[in-house]
Amino acid sequence: MRIQILTIFPELFGPFLATSLVGRAVAGGKLRVEVRDLRDFALDRHRVVDDVPYGGGGGMVMVAPVWLRAVRELSQESRPWRILLSPQGRRLDDAGVRELARRDDLLLLCGRYEGIDERVRELVVDEEVSIGDYVLSGGELPAMVLTEALSREVPGVVQQRESVERDSFRTGLLDYPHYTRPPEVEGLRVPEVLTSGDHAAIERWRLRAALAATLAKRPELLERADLPPAARAELERLRREASPGGVAGSREN
Ligand code: ADE
């Protein structure tokens, strides 16, 4: 997968691209990331990339000609799918990440200031992507978020493929809790089943814990989750137990 990133702050990406899973993917050639300084495409010797907004108001706007030149030059080797990171975009989720990963050749546009001249979006952007309903000062952190999420979709980047497939959201459920040594921490013991060696029982416990976590923290995910019949049945049991007339309720009476 190739990801080109256009930004006026290329230095923000250094440690990110050299560390952990993304770092290994880049070093191993599985992920090709090219960070390009937008100012290199400026048309004047002061490398200016912004100007005052038409209509007045606060803040500066990034000028169209510099962006158009940069995007077109970076599309010469091949035509990448061009993504503008912006709070106005489609909100990123697991399905969106997988869809974008299939594109294989991406150009991420990181805006700053009040934004980029609207004609850039109209002329050269394929898609706008937001990483959530809040406003950051630029598209650089969102580009890193997207790059890291995409890197996990590249075969061989996450050593245990199984862990990607079992991740939260992929299953439609939140993750089950994880434990490691020591067996007791400040009076809290690891659930006994996890040390039993009974793999079928461990699987049943993990499914139940994932269902319980989702029911408690993000119940709306359960509406969309494509659960196998055994999981549906377990969920119904959990719901009955949680309801006032259920097992938990009657135990308290
Ligand atoms: N740029 C500023 N805020 C953003 C957000 N929430 N998502 C993507 N790009 C952004």
PDB file of C-alpha atoms and ligand atoms in Angstrom:
ATOM      1  CA  MET A   1       0.000   0.000   0.000  1.00  0.00           C
ATOM      2  CA  ARG A   2       1.223   3.485  -0.829  1.00  0.00           C
ATOM      3  CA  ILE A   3       0.136   6.508   1.203  1.00  0.00           C
ATOM      4  CA  GLN A   4       1.268   9.987   0.234  1.00  0.00           C
ATOM      5  CA  ILE A   5       0.659  12.758   2.745  1.00  0.00           C
ATOM      6  CA  LEU A   6       0.573  16.452   1.868  1.00  0.00           C
ATOM      7  CA  THR A   7       1.117  18.819   4.792  1.00  0.00           C
ATOM      8  CA  ILE A   8       2.854  22.013   5.843  1.00  0.00           C
ATOM      9  CA  PHE A   9       4.175  20.140   8.918  1.00  0.00           C
ATOM     10  CA  PRO A  10       6.026  17.089   7.563  1.00  0.00           C
ATOM     11  CA  GLU A  11       8.176  16.971  10.709  1.00  0.00           C
ATOM     12  CA  LEU A  12       5.145  15.830  12.731  1.00  0.00           C
ATOM     13  CA  PHE A  13       5.280  12.432  11.031  1.00  0.00           C
ATOM     14  CA  GLY A  14       8.889  11.405  11.810  1.00  0.00           C
ATOM     15  CA  PRO A  15       8.597   9.380  15.038  1.00  0.00           C
ATOM     16  CA  PHE A  16       5.128   8.135  14.092  1.00  0.00           C
ATOM     17  CA  LEU A  17       6.423   6.507  10.909  1.00  0.00           C
ATOM     18  CA  ALA A  18       9.503   5.066  12.632  1.00  0.00           C
ATOM     19  CA  THR A  19       7.828   3.452  15.651  1.00  0.00           C
ATOM     20  CA  SER A  20       5.931   0.287  16.522  1.00  0.00           C
ATOM     21  CA  LEU A  21       3.813  -1.556  13.960  1.00  0.00           C
ATOM     22  CA  VAL A  22       3.699   1.297  11.454  1.00  0.00           C
ATOM     23  CA  GLY A  23       7.480   1.697  11.774  1.00  0.00           C
ATOM     24  CA  ARG A  24       8.039  -1.992  11.076  1.00  0.00           C
ATOM     25  CA  ALA A  25       5.633  -1.964   8.136  1.00  0.00           C
ATOM     26  CA  VAL A  26       7.433   1.019   6.618  1.00  0.00           C
ATOM     27  CA  ALA A  27      10.918  -0.417   7.258  1.00  0.00           C
ATOM     28  CA  GLY A  28       9.855  -3.774   5.820  1.00  0.00           C
ATOM     29  CA  GLY A  29       8.449  -2.181   2.666  1.00  0.00           C
ATOM     30  CA  LYS A  30       4.894  -3.390   3.305  1.00  0.00           C
ATOM     31  CA  LEU A  31       3.738   0.172   3.648  1.00  0.00           C
ATOM     32  CA  ARG A  32       5.166   2.954   1.531  1.00  0.00           C
ATOM     33  CA  VAL A  33       4.513   6.330   3.154  1.00  0.00           C
ATOM     34  CA  GLU A  34       5.728   9.512   1.471  1.00  0.00           C
ATOM     35  CA  VAL A  35       5.293  12.754   3.387  1.00  0.00           C
ATOM     36  CA  ARG A  36       5.465  15.805   1.176  1.00  0.00           C
ATOM     37  CA  ASP A  37       5.815  19.459   2.227  1.00  0.00           C
ATOM     38  CA  LEU A  38       3.056  21.515   0.637  1.00  0.00           C
ATOM     39  CA  ARG A  39       5.354  24.539   0.637  1.00  0.00           C
ATOM     40  CA  ASP A  40       7.579  22.794  -1.922  1.00  0.00           C
ATOM     41  CA  PHE A  41       4.750  23.405  -4.391  1.00  0.00           C
ATOM     42  CA  ALA A  42       4.301  27.106  -3.555  1.00  0.00           C
ATOM     43  CA  LEU A  43       4.570  29.492  -6.457  1.00  0.00           C
ATOM     44  CA  ASP A  44       6.589  32.281  -4.789  1.00  0.00           C
ATOM     45  CA  ARG A  45       9.953  32.398  -3.083  1.00  0.00           C
ATOM     46  CA  HIS A  46       8.412  33.026   0.328  1.00  0.00           C
ATOM     47  CA  ARG A  47       6.574  29.703  -0.045  1.00  0.00           C
ATOM     48  CA  VAL A  48       3.243  31.255   0.941  1.00  0.00           C
ATOM     49  CA  VAL A  49       0.333  28.828   1.161  1.00  0.00           C
ATOM     50  CA  ASP A  50      -2.452  30.954   2.674  1.00  0.00           C
ATOM     51  CA  ASP A  51      -4.346  34.182   2.151  1.00  0.00           C
ATOM     52  CA  VAL A  52      -7.144  36.251   3.709  1.00  0.00           C
ATOM     53  CA  PRO A  53     -10.695  34.935   3.215  1.00  0.00           C
ATOM     54  CA  TYR A  54     -13.090  36.496   0.736  1.00  0.00           C
ATOM     55  CA  GLY A  55     -16.016  37.888   2.701  1.00  0.00           C
ATOM     56  CA  GLY A  56     -13.807  38.725   5.661  1.00  0.00           C
ATOM     57  CA  GLY A  57     -13.801  37.005   9.019  1.00  0.00           C
ATOM     58  CA  GLY A  58     -11.064  35.556  11.126  1.00  0.00           C
ATOM     59  CA  GLY A  59      -8.362  33.159  10.081  1.00  0.00           C
ATOM     60  CA  MET A  60      -6.535  32.459   6.864  1.00  0.00           C
ATOM     61  CA  VAL A  61      -7.514  30.133   4.040  1.00  0.00           C
ATOM     62  CA  MET A  62      -5.112  27.846   2.177  1.00  0.00           C
ATOM     63  CA  VAL A  63      -4.833  28.919  -1.454  1.00  0.00           C
ATOM     64  CA  ALA A  64      -6.092  26.692  -4.266  1.00  0.00           C
ATOM     65  CA  PRO A  65      -3.281  26.982  -6.860  1.00  0.00           C
ATOM     66  CA  VAL A  66      -0.628  25.526  -4.526  1.00  0.00           C
ATOM     67  CA  TRP A  67      -2.821  22.562  -3.578  1.00  0.00           C
ATOM     68  CA  LEU A  68      -3.839  21.898  -7.186  1.00  0.00           C
ATOM     69  CA  ARG A  69      -0.241  21.896  -8.325  1.00  0.00           C
ATOM     70  CA  ALA A  70       0.828  19.600  -5.491  1.00  0.00           C
ATOM     71  CA  VAL A  71      -2.022  17.118  -5.931  1.00  0.00           C
ATOM     72  CA  ARG A  72      -1.468  16.900  -9.685  1.00  0.00           C
ATOM     73  CA  GLU A  73       2.283  16.452  -9.379  1.00  0.00           C
ATOM     74  CA  LEU A  74       1.821  13.722  -6.781  1.00  0.00           C
ATOM     75  CA  SER A  75      -0.629  11.964  -9.090  1.00  0.00           C
ATOM     76  CA  GLN A  76       1.856  11.559 -11.925  1.00  0.00           C
ATOM     77  CA  GLU A  77       3.389   8.191 -11.067  1.00  0.00           C
ATOM     78  CA  SER A  78      -0.094   6.743 -10.530  1.00  0.00           C
ATOM     79  CA  ARG A  79      -3.509   8.187  -9.814  1.00  0.00           C
ATOM     80  CA  PRO A  80      -4.059   7.895  -6.022  1.00  0.00           C
ATOM     81  CA  TRP A  81      -7.455   8.049  -4.300  1.00  0.00           C
ATOM     82  CA  ARG A  82      -7.420  11.576  -2.872  1.00  0.00           C
ATOM     83  CA  ILE A  83      -8.733  12.064   0.639  1.00  0.00           C
ATOM     84  CA  LEU A  84      -9.186  15.417   2.331  1.00  0.00           C
ATOM     85  CA  LEU A  85      -9.135  15.099   6.126  1.00  0.00           C
ATOM     86  CA  SER A  86     -11.794  17.434   7.476  1.00  0.00           C
ATOM     87  CA  PRO A  87     -14.520  17.565  10.124  1.00  0.00           C
ATOM     88  CA  GLN A  88     -17.020  17.868   7.237  1.00  0.00           C
ATOM     89  CA  GLY A  89     -16.137  14.414   5.943  1.00  0.00           C
ATOM     90  CA  ARG A  90     -17.692  10.992   6.258  1.00  0.00           C
ATOM     91  CA  ARG A  91     -16.995   9.776   9.777  1.00  0.00           C
ATOM     92  CA  LEU A  92     -14.382   7.044   9.818  1.00  0.00           C
ATOM     93  CA  ASP A  93     -15.341   3.622  11.146  1.00  0.00           C
ATOM     94  CA  ASP A  94     -14.121   0.047  10.797  1.00  0.00           C
ATOM     95  CA  ALA A  95     -16.045  -0.596   7.563  1.00  0.00           C
ATOM     96  CA  GLY A  96     -14.690   2.677   6.125  1.00  0.00           C
ATOM     97  CA  VAL A  97     -11.108   1.714   6.966  1.00  0.00           C
ATOM     98  CA  ARG A  98     -11.491  -1.637   5.204  1.00  0.00           C
ATOM     99  CA  GLU A  99     -13.044   0.027   2.176  1.00  0.00           C
ATOM    100  CA  LEU A 100     -10.197   2.559   1.932  1.00  0.00           C
ATOM    101  CA  ALA A 101      -7.572  -0.163   2.415  1.00  0.00           C
ATOM    102  CA  ARG A 102      -8.770  -1.787  -0.805  1.00  0.00           C
ATOM    103  CA  ARG A 103      -7.769   1.372  -2.724  1.00  0.00           C
ATOM    104  CA  ASP A 104      -4.079   0.604  -2.107  1.00  0.00           C
ATOM    105  CA  ASP A 105      -2.828   4.005  -3.365  1.00  0.00           C
ATOM    106  CA  LEU A 106      -3.891   7.028  -1.328  1.00  0.00           C
ATOM    107  CA  LEU A 107      -3.080  10.727  -1.144  1.00  0.00           C
ATOM    108  CA  LEU A 108      -4.018  12.384   2.146  1.00  0.00           C
ATOM    109  CA  LEU A 109      -4.515  16.159   2.145  1.00  0.00           C
ATOM    110  CA  CYS A 110      -3.942  17.780   5.542  1.00  0.00           C
ATOM    111  CA  GLY A 111      -5.461  21.247   5.782  1.00  0.00           C
ATOM    112  CA  ARG A 112      -4.586  23.876   8.384  1.00  0.00           C
ATOM    113  CA  TYR A 113      -5.880  27.321   9.325  1.00  0.00           C
ATOM    114  CA  GLU A 114      -9.579  27.869   8.655  1.00  0.00           C
ATOM    115  CA  GLY A 115      -9.455  25.345   5.852  1.00  0.00           C
ATOM    116  CA  ILE A 116      -8.631  24.965   2.173  1.00  0.00           C
ATOM    117  CA  ASP A 117     -10.198  26.982  -0.665  1.00  0.00           C
ATOM    118  CA  GLU A 118     -13.392  25.084  -1.532  1.00  0.00           C
ATOM    119  CA  ARG A 119     -12.402  24.769  -5.200  1.00  0.00           C
ATOM    120  CA  VAL A 120      -9.653  22.321  -4.247  1.00  0.00           C
ATOM    121  CA  ARG A 121     -12.294  19.952  -2.920  1.00  0.00           C
ATOM    122  CA  GLU A 122     -14.395  20.411  -6.032  1.00  0.00           C
ATOM    123  CA  LEU A 123     -11.536  19.929  -8.487  1.00  0.00           C
ATOM    124  CA  VAL A 124      -9.226  17.256  -7.093  1.00  0.00           C
ATOM    125  CA  VAL A 125     -10.637  15.604  -3.945  1.00  0.00           C
ATOM    126  CA  ASP A 126     -12.320  12.187  -4.239  1.00  0.00           C
ATOM    127  CA  GLU A 127     -13.568  11.937  -0.683  1.00  0.00           C
ATOM    128  CA  GLU A 128     -13.618  13.854   2.607  1.00  0.00           C
ATOM    129  CA  VAL A 129     -12.965  11.881   5.787  1.00  0.00           C
ATOM    130  CA  SER A 130     -13.482  12.950   9.403  1.00  0.00           C
ATOM    131  CA  ILE A 131     -12.134  11.032  12.401  1.00  0.00           C
ATOM    132  CA  GLY A 132     -14.891  12.273  14.716  1.00  0.00           C
ATOM    133  CA  ASP A 133     -17.242  15.089  15.559  1.00  0.00           C
ATOM    134  CA  TYR A 134     -14.730  17.502  17.064  1.00  0.00           C
ATOM    135  CA  VAL A 135     -12.390  20.019  15.504  1.00  0.00           C
ATOM    136  CA  LEU A 136      -8.614  19.677  15.469  1.00  0.00           C
ATOM    137  CA  SER A 137      -6.194  22.354  14.297  1.00  0.00           C
ATOM    138  CA  GLY A 138      -5.229  20.418  11.196  1.00  0.00           C
ATOM    139  CA  GLY A 139      -5.479  17.171   9.291  1.00  0.00           C
ATOM    140  CA  GLU A 140      -2.104  15.776  10.417  1.00  0.00           C
ATOM    141  CA  LEU A 141      -3.318  13.801  13.448  1.00  0.00           C
ATOM    142  CA  PRO A 142      -6.321  12.481  11.479  1.00  0.00           C
ATOM    143  CA  ALA A 143      -3.900  11.417   8.704  1.00  0.00           C
ATOM    144  CA  MET A 144      -1.866   9.488  11.287  1.00  0.00           C
ATOM    145  CA  VAL A 145      -5.016   7.888  12.681  1.00  0.00           C
ATOM    146  CA  LEU A 146      -6.056   6.807   9.202  1.00  0.00           C
ATOM    147  CA  THR A 147      -2.546   5.597   8.308  1.00  0.00           C
ATOM    148  CA  GLU A 148      -2.309   3.475  11.443  1.00  0.00           C
ATOM    149  CA  ALA A 149      -5.778   1.991  10.950  1.00  0.00           C
ATOM    150  CA  LEU A 150      -4.979   1.229   7.290  1.00  0.00           C
ATOM    151  CA  SER A 151      -1.615  -0.305   8.151  1.00  0.00           C
ATOM    152  CA  ARG A 152      -3.407  -2.967  10.207  1.00  0.00           C
ATOM    153  CA  GLU A 153      -5.217  -4.057   7.050  1.00  0.00           C
ATOM    154  CA  VAL A 154      -1.994  -4.670   5.123  1.00  0.00           C
ATOM    155  CA  PRO A 155      -1.240  -8.414   5.117  1.00  0.00           C
ATOM    156  CA  GLY A 156       1.675  -9.255   7.409  1.00  0.00           C
ATOM    157  CA  VAL A 157       1.705  -5.993   9.371  1.00  0.00           C
ATOM    158  CA  VAL A 158      -0.173  -7.386  12.362  1.00  0.00           C
ATOM    159  CA  GLN A 159       1.614 -10.661  13.086  1.00  0.00           C
ATOM    160  CA  GLN A 160      -1.448 -12.425  14.396  1.00  0.00           C
ATOM    161  CA  ARG A 161      -4.133 -11.949  11.782  1.00  0.00           C
ATOM    162  CA  GLU A 162      -6.517 -13.546  14.237  1.00  0.00           C
ATOM    163  CA  SER A 163      -6.141 -10.553  16.531  1.00  0.00           C
ATOM    164  CA  VAL A 164      -7.337  -8.194  13.774  1.00  0.00           C
ATOM    165  CA  GLU A 165     -10.317 -10.391  12.973  1.00  0.00           C
ATOM    166  CA  ARG A 166     -11.251 -10.570  16.648  1.00  0.00           C
ATOM    167  CA  ASP A 167     -10.762  -6.878  17.318  1.00  0.00           C
ATOM    168  CA  SER A 168     -13.601  -4.751  18.583  1.00  0.00           C
ATOM    169  CA  PHE A 169     -16.015  -3.710  15.825  1.00  0.00           C
ATOM    170  CA  ARG A 170     -14.836  -6.384  13.378  1.00  0.00           C
ATOM    171  CA  THR A 171     -17.021  -8.836  15.267  1.00  0.00           C
ATOM    172  CA  GLY A 172     -19.646  -6.148  15.812  1.00  0.00           C
ATOM    173  CA  LEU A 173     -18.868  -6.310  19.525  1.00  0.00           C
ATOM    174  CA  LEU A 174     -16.556  -4.534  21.932  1.00  0.00           C
ATOM    175  CA  ASP A 175     -13.500  -6.452  23.064  1.00  0.00           C
ATOM    176  CA  TYR A 176     -13.576  -8.815  26.049  1.00  0.00           C
ATOM    177  CA  PRO A 177     -11.285  -7.917  29.020  1.00  0.00           C
ATOM    178  CA  HIS A 178      -7.659  -9.044  28.956  1.00  0.00           C
ATOM    179  CA  TYR A 179      -5.491 -10.178  31.858  1.00  0.00           C
ATOM    180  CA  THR A 180      -1.867 -11.137  32.397  1.00  0.00           C
ATOM    181  CA  ARG A 181       0.339 -11.950  35.423  1.00  0.00           C
ATOM    182  CA  PRO A 182       0.255 -11.525  38.340  1.00  0.00           C
ATOM    183  CA  PRO A 183      -2.920 -13.522  39.081  1.00  0.00           C
ATOM    184  CA  GLU A 184      -3.988 -11.104  41.808  1.00  0.00           C
ATOM    185  CA  VAL A 185      -3.757  -7.289  41.786  1.00  0.00           C
ATOM    186  CA  GLU A 186      -4.856  -5.412  44.932  1.00  0.00           C
ATOM    187  CA  GLY A 187      -7.373  -8.075  45.785  1.00  0.00           C
ATOM    188  CA  LEU A 188      -8.706  -8.472  42.236  1.00  0.00           C
ATOM    189  CA  ARG A 189      -8.236 -11.995  40.897  1.00  0.00           C
ATOM    190  CA  VAL A 190      -8.106 -13.085  37.270  1.00  0.00           C
ATOM    191  CA  PRO A 191     -11.368 -14.867  36.352  1.00  0.00           C
ATOM    192  CA  GLU A 192     -10.707 -18.505  37.184  1.00  0.00           C
ATOM    193  CA  VAL A 193     -11.819 -19.891  33.844  1.00  0.00           C
ATOM    194  CA  LEU A 194      -8.879 -18.160  32.115  1.00  0.00           C
ATOM    195  CA  THR A 195      -6.393 -20.256  34.071  1.00  0.00           C
ATOM    196  CA  SER A 196      -8.367 -23.507  33.687  1.00  0.00           C
ATOM    197  CA  GLY A 197      -6.858 -24.600  30.380  1.00  0.00           C
ATOM    198  CA  ASP A 198     -10.386 -25.421  29.165  1.00  0.00           C
ATOM    199  CA  HIS A 199     -10.333 -23.683  25.777  1.00  0.00           C
ATOM    200  CA  ALA A 200     -14.008 -24.155  25.008  1.00  0.00           C
ATOM    201  CA  ALA A 201     -14.945 -22.673  28.386  1.00  0.00           C
ATOM    202  CA  ILE A 202     -12.547 -19.758  27.800  1.00  0.00           C
ATOM    203  CA  GLU A 203     -14.165 -19.057  24.412  1.00  0.00           C
ATOM    204  CA  ARG A 204     -17.624 -19.114  26.002  1.00  0.00           C
ATOM    205  CA  TRP A 205     -16.461 -16.736  28.760  1.00  0.00           C
ATOM    206  CA  ARG A 206     -14.906 -14.330  26.238  1.00  0.00           C
ATOM    207  CA  LEU A 207     -18.041 -14.221  24.111  1.00  0.00           C
ATOM    208  CA  ARG A 208     -20.179 -13.598  27.178  1.00  0.00           C
ATOM    209  CA  ALA A 209     -17.791 -10.875  28.434  1.00  0.00           C
ATOM    210  CA  ALA A 210     -17.748  -9.170  25.005  1.00  0.00           C
ATOM    211  CA  LEU A 211     -21.545  -9.255  24.852  1.00  0.00           C
ATOM    212  CA  ALA A 212     -21.829  -7.909  28.418  1.00  0.00           C
ATOM    213  CA  ALA A 213     -19.359  -5.075  27.693  1.00  0.00           C
ATOM    214  CA  THR A 214     -21.205  -4.110  24.519  1.00  0.00           C
ATOM    215  CA  LEU A 215     -24.585  -4.252  26.228  1.00  0.00           C
ATOM    216  CA  ALA A 216     -23.339  -2.025  29.061  1.00  0.00           C
ATOM    217  CA  LYS A 217     -21.208   0.480  27.104  1.00  0.00           C
ATOM    218  CA  ARG A 218     -22.408   0.595  23.474  1.00  0.00           C
ATOM    219  CA  PRO A 219     -25.798  -1.118  23.272  1.00  0.00           C
ATOM    220  CA  GLU A 220     -26.548   0.485  19.886  1.00  0.00           C
ATOM    221  CA  LEU A 221     -23.810  -1.676  18.309  1.00  0.00           C
ATOM    222  CA  LEU A 222     -25.915  -4.756  19.028  1.00  0.00           C
ATOM    223  CA  GLU A 223     -28.629  -3.566  16.642  1.00  0.00           C
ATOM    224  CA  ARG A 224     -26.193  -3.807  13.741  1.00  0.00           C
ATOM    225  CA  ALA A 225     -24.087  -6.778  14.884  1.00  0.00           C
ATOM    226  CA  ASP A 226     -24.343  -9.892  12.737  1.00  0.00           C
ATOM    227  CA  LEU A 227     -24.248 -12.424  15.566  1.00  0.00           C
ATOM    228  CA  PRO A 228     -24.309 -16.199  15.193  1.00  0.00           C
ATOM    229  CA  PRO A 229     -27.293 -17.940  16.885  1.00  0.00           C
ATOM    230  CA  ALA A 230     -25.258 -19.032  19.932  1.00  0.00           C
ATOM    231  CA  ALA A 231     -24.195 -15.441  20.561  1.00  0.00           C
ATOM    232  CA  ARG A 232     -27.784 -14.181  20.117  1.00  0.00           C
ATOM    233  CA  ALA A 233     -28.977 -16.724  22.666  1.00  0.00           C
ATOM    234  CA  GLU A 234     -26.259 -15.689  25.129  1.00  0.00           C
ATOM    235  CA  LEU A 235     -27.200 -12.037  24.615  1.00  0.00           C
ATOM    236  CA  GLU A 236     -30.842 -12.797  25.392  1.00  0.00           C
ATOM    237  CA  ARG A 237     -29.738 -14.543  28.604  1.00  0.00           C
ATOM    238  CA  LEU A 238     -27.659 -11.497  29.590  1.00  0.00           C
ATOM    239  CA  ARG A 239     -30.580  -9.178  28.867  1.00  0.00           C
ATOM    240  CA  ARG A 240     -32.942 -11.271  30.978  1.00  0.00           C
ATOM    241  CA  GLU A 241     -30.425 -11.279  33.829  1.00  0.00           C
ATOM    242  CA  ALA A 242     -30.028  -7.509  33.607  1.00  0.00           C
ATOM    243  CA  SER A 243     -33.760  -6.748  33.514  1.00  0.00           C
ATOM    244  CA  PRO A 244     -35.537  -5.991  36.847  1.00  0.00           C
ATOM    245  CA  GLY A 245     -37.497  -9.257  36.670  1.00  0.00           C
ATOM    246  CA  GLY A 246     -34.436 -11.207  35.584  1.00  0.00           C
ATOM    247  CA  VAL A 247     -32.108 -13.500  37.508  1.00  0.00           C
ATOM    248  CA  ALA A 248     -29.964 -10.680  38.946  1.00  0.00           C
ATOM    249  CA  GLY A 249     -33.049  -8.712  39.998  1.00  0.00           C
ATOM    250  CA  SER A 250     -34.751 -11.661  41.655  1.00  0.00           C
ATOM    251  CA  ARG A 251     -31.559 -12.579  43.494  1.00  0.00           C
ATOM    252  CA  GLU A 252     -31.587  -9.170  45.164  1.00  0.00           C
ATOM    253  CA  ASN A 253     -35.201  -9.532  46.321  1.00  0.00           C
TER     254      ASN A 253
HETATM  255  N1  ADE B   1      -9.307  18.313  10.678  1.00  0.00           N
HETATM  256  C1  ADE B   1      -9.710  18.998  11.762  1.00  0.00           C
HETATM  257  N2  ADE B   1     -10.551  18.284  12.495  1.00  0.00           N
HETATM  258  C2  ADE B   1     -10.695  17.083  11.879  1.00  0.00           C
HETATM  259  C3  ADE B   1     -11.429  15.907  12.151  1.00  0.00           C
HETATM  260  N3  ADE B   1     -12.223  15.797  13.218  1.00  0.00           N
HETATM  261  N4  ADE B   1     -11.328  14.876  11.292  1.00  0.00           N
HETATM  262  C4  ADE B   1     -10.549  14.972  10.203  1.00  0.00           C
HETATM  263  N5  ADE B   1      -9.841  16.056   9.879  1.00  0.00           N
HETATM  264  C5  ADE B   1      -9.898  17.104  10.718  1.00  0.00           C
END
